[in-house]
XYZ file of N, CA and C in Angstrom:
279
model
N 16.602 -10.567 32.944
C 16.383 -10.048 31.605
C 15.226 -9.062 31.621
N 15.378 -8.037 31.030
C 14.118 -6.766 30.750
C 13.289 -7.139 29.502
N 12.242 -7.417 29.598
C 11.511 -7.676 28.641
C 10.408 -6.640 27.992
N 10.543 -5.469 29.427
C 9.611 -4.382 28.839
C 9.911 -4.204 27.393
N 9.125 -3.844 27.113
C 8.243 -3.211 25.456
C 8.415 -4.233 24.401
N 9.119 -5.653 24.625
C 9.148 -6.778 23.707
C 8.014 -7.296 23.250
N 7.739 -7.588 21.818
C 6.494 -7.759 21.336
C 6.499 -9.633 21.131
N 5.588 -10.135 21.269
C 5.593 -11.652 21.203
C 4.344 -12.037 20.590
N 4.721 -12.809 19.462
C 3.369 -13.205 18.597
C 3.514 -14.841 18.567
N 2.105 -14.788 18.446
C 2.114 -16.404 18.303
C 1.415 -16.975 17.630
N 1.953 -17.720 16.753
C 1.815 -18.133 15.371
C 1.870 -19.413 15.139
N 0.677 -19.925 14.101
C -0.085 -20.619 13.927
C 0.586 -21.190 12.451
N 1.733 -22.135 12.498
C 2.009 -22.497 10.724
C 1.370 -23.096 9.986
N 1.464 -22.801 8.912
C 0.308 -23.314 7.801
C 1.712 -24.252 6.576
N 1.115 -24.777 6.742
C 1.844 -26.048 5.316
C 1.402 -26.325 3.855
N 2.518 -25.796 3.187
C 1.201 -25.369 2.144
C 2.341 -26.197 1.244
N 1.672 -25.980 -0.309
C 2.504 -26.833 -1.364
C 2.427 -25.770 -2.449
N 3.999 -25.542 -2.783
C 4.001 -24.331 -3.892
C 4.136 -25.609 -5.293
N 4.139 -24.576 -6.308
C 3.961 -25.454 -7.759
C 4.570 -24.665 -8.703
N 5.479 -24.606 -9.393
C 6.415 -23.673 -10.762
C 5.090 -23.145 -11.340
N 4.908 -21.693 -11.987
C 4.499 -21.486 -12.519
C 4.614 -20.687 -14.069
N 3.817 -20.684 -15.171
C 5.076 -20.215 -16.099
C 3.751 -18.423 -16.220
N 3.930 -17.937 -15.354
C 3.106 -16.668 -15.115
C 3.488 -15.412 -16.218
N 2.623 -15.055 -17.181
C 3.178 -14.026 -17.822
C 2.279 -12.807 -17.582
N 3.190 -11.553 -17.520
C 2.858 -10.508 -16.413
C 3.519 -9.506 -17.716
N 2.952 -8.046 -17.688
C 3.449 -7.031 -17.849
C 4.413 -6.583 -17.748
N 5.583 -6.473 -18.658
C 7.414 -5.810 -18.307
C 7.175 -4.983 -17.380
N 6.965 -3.544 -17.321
C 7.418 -3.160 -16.285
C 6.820 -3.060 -14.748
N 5.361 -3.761 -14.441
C 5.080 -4.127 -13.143
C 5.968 -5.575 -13.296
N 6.398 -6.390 -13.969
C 7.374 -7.534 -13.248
C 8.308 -6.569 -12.474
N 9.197 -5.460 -13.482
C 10.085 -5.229 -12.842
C 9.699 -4.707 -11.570
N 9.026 -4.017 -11.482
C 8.283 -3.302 -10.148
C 8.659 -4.444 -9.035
N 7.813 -5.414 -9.460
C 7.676 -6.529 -8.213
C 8.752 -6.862 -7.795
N 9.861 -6.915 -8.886
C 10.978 -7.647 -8.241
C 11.707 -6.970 -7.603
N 11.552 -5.101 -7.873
C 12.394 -4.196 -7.313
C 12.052 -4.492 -5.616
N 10.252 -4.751 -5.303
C 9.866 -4.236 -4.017
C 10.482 -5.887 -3.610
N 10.314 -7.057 -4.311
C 10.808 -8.367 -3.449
C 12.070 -7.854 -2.984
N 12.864 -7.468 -3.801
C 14.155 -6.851 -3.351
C 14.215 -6.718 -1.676
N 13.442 -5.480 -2.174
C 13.695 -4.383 -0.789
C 13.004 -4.969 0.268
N 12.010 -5.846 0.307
C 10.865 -6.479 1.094
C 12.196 -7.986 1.956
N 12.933 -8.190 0.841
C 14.415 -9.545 1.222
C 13.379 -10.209 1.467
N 12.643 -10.653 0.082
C 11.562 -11.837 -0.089
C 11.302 -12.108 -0.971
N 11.425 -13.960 -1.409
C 11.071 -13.912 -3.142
C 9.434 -13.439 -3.516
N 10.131 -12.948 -4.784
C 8.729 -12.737 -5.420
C 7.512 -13.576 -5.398
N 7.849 -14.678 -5.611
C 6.333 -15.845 -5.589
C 5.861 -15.700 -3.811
N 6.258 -15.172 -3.015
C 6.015 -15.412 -1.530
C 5.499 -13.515 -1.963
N 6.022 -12.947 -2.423
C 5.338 -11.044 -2.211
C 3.776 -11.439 -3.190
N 4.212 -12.118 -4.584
C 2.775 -12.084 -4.792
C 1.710 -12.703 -4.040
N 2.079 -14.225 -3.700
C 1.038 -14.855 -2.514
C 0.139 -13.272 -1.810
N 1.472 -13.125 -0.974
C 0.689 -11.818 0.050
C -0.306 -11.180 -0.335
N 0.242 -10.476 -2.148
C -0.738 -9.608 -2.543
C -2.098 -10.055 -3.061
N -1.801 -11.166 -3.230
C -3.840 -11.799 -4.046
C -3.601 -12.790 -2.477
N -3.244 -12.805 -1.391
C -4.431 -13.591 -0.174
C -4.845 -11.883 0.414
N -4.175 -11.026 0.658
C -4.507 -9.459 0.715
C -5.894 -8.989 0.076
N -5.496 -9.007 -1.295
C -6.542 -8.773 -2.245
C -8.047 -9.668 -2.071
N -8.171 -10.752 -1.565
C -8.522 -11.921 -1.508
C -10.289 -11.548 -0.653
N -9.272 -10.977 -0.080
C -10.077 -10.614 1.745
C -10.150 -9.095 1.175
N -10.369 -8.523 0.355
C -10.491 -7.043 0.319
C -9.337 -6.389 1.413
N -8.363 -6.607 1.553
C -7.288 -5.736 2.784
C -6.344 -5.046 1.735
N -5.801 -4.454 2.762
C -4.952 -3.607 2.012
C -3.470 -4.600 2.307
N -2.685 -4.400 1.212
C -1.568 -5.484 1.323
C -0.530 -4.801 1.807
N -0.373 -3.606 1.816
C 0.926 -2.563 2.349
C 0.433 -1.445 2.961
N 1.527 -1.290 3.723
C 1.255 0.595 4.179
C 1.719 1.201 3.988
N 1.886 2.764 3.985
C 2.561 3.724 4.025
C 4.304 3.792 3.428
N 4.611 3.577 4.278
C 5.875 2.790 4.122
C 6.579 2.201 2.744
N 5.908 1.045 2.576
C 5.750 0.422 1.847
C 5.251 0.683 -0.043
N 4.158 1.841 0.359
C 3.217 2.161 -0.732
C 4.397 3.562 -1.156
N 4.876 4.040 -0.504
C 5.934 5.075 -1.169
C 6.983 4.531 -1.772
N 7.569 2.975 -1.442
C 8.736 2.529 -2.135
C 8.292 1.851 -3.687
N 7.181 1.974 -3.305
C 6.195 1.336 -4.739
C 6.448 2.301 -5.809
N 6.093 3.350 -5.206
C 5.501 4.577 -6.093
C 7.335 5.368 -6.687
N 8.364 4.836 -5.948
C 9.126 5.450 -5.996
C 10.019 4.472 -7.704
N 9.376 3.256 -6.896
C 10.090 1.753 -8.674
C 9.099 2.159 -9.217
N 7.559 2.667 -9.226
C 7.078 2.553 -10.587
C 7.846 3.891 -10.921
N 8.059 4.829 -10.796
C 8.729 6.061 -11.103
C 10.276 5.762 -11.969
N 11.080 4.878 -11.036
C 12.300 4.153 -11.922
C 12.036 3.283 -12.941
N 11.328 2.568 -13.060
C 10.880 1.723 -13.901
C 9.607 2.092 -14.991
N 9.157 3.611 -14.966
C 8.464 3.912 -15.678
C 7.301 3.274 -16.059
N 6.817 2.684 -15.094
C 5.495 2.120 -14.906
C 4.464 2.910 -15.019
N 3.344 3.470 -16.035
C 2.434 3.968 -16.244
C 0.659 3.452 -15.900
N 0.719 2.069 -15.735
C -0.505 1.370 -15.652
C -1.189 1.757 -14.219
N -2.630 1.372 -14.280
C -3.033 2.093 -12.760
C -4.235 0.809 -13.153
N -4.850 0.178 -11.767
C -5.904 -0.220 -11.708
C -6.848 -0.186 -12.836
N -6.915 0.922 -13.353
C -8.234 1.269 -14.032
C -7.752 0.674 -15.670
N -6.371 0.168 -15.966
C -6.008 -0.130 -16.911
C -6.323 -1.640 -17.173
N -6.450 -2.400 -15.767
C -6.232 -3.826 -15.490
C -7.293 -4.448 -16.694
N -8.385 -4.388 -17.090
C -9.033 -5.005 -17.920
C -9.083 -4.247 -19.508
N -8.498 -3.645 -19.572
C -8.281 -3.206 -20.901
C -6.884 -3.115 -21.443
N -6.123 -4.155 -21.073
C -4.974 -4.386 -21.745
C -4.329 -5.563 -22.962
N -3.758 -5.038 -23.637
C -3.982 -6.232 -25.239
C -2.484 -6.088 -25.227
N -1.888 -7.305 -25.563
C -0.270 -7.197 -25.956
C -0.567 -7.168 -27.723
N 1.153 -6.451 -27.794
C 1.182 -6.202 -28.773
C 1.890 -7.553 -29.757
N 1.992 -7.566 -31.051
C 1.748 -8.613 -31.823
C 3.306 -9.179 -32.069
């Protein structure tokens, strides 16, 4: 067997305990999220994990790649919000 250029990782499982949550989020970053779980072929509660243990540690949670398919659902989904919105948001009545 040729094994040149095969990559092999080795990994350390972690056992964890998930819990229902009744999470209420912004219409169109939900939709966002669920577009990229989509494309990611990962549920959403496992893409957000990523993004707040990411966030967590100050890292960046995506790359390149990744950060264009973002930019491409907030564009379909008409997602307007940016970071700088995150603490100044009020639902409406």
């Amino acid at each position: 067997m040729d094994f040149v250029g095969a990559r092999w990782y080795i990994v350390t499982v972690v056992t964890i305990e998930r819990v229902q949550t009744g999470l209420r989020i912004e219409k169109s970053t939900l939709k966002v999220l669920k577009g990229l779980a989509e494309y990611l072929d990962m549920p959403l509660g496992e893409l957000v994990e990523g993004i707040v243990l990411h966030a967590f540690e100050g890292a960046a949670p995506f790359g390149d790649e990744t950060l264009a398919k973002i930019s491409q659902l907030k564009s379909v989904y008409d997602m307007q919000l940016t970071a700088e919105d995150a603490h100044t948001l009020t639902e409406t009545e």
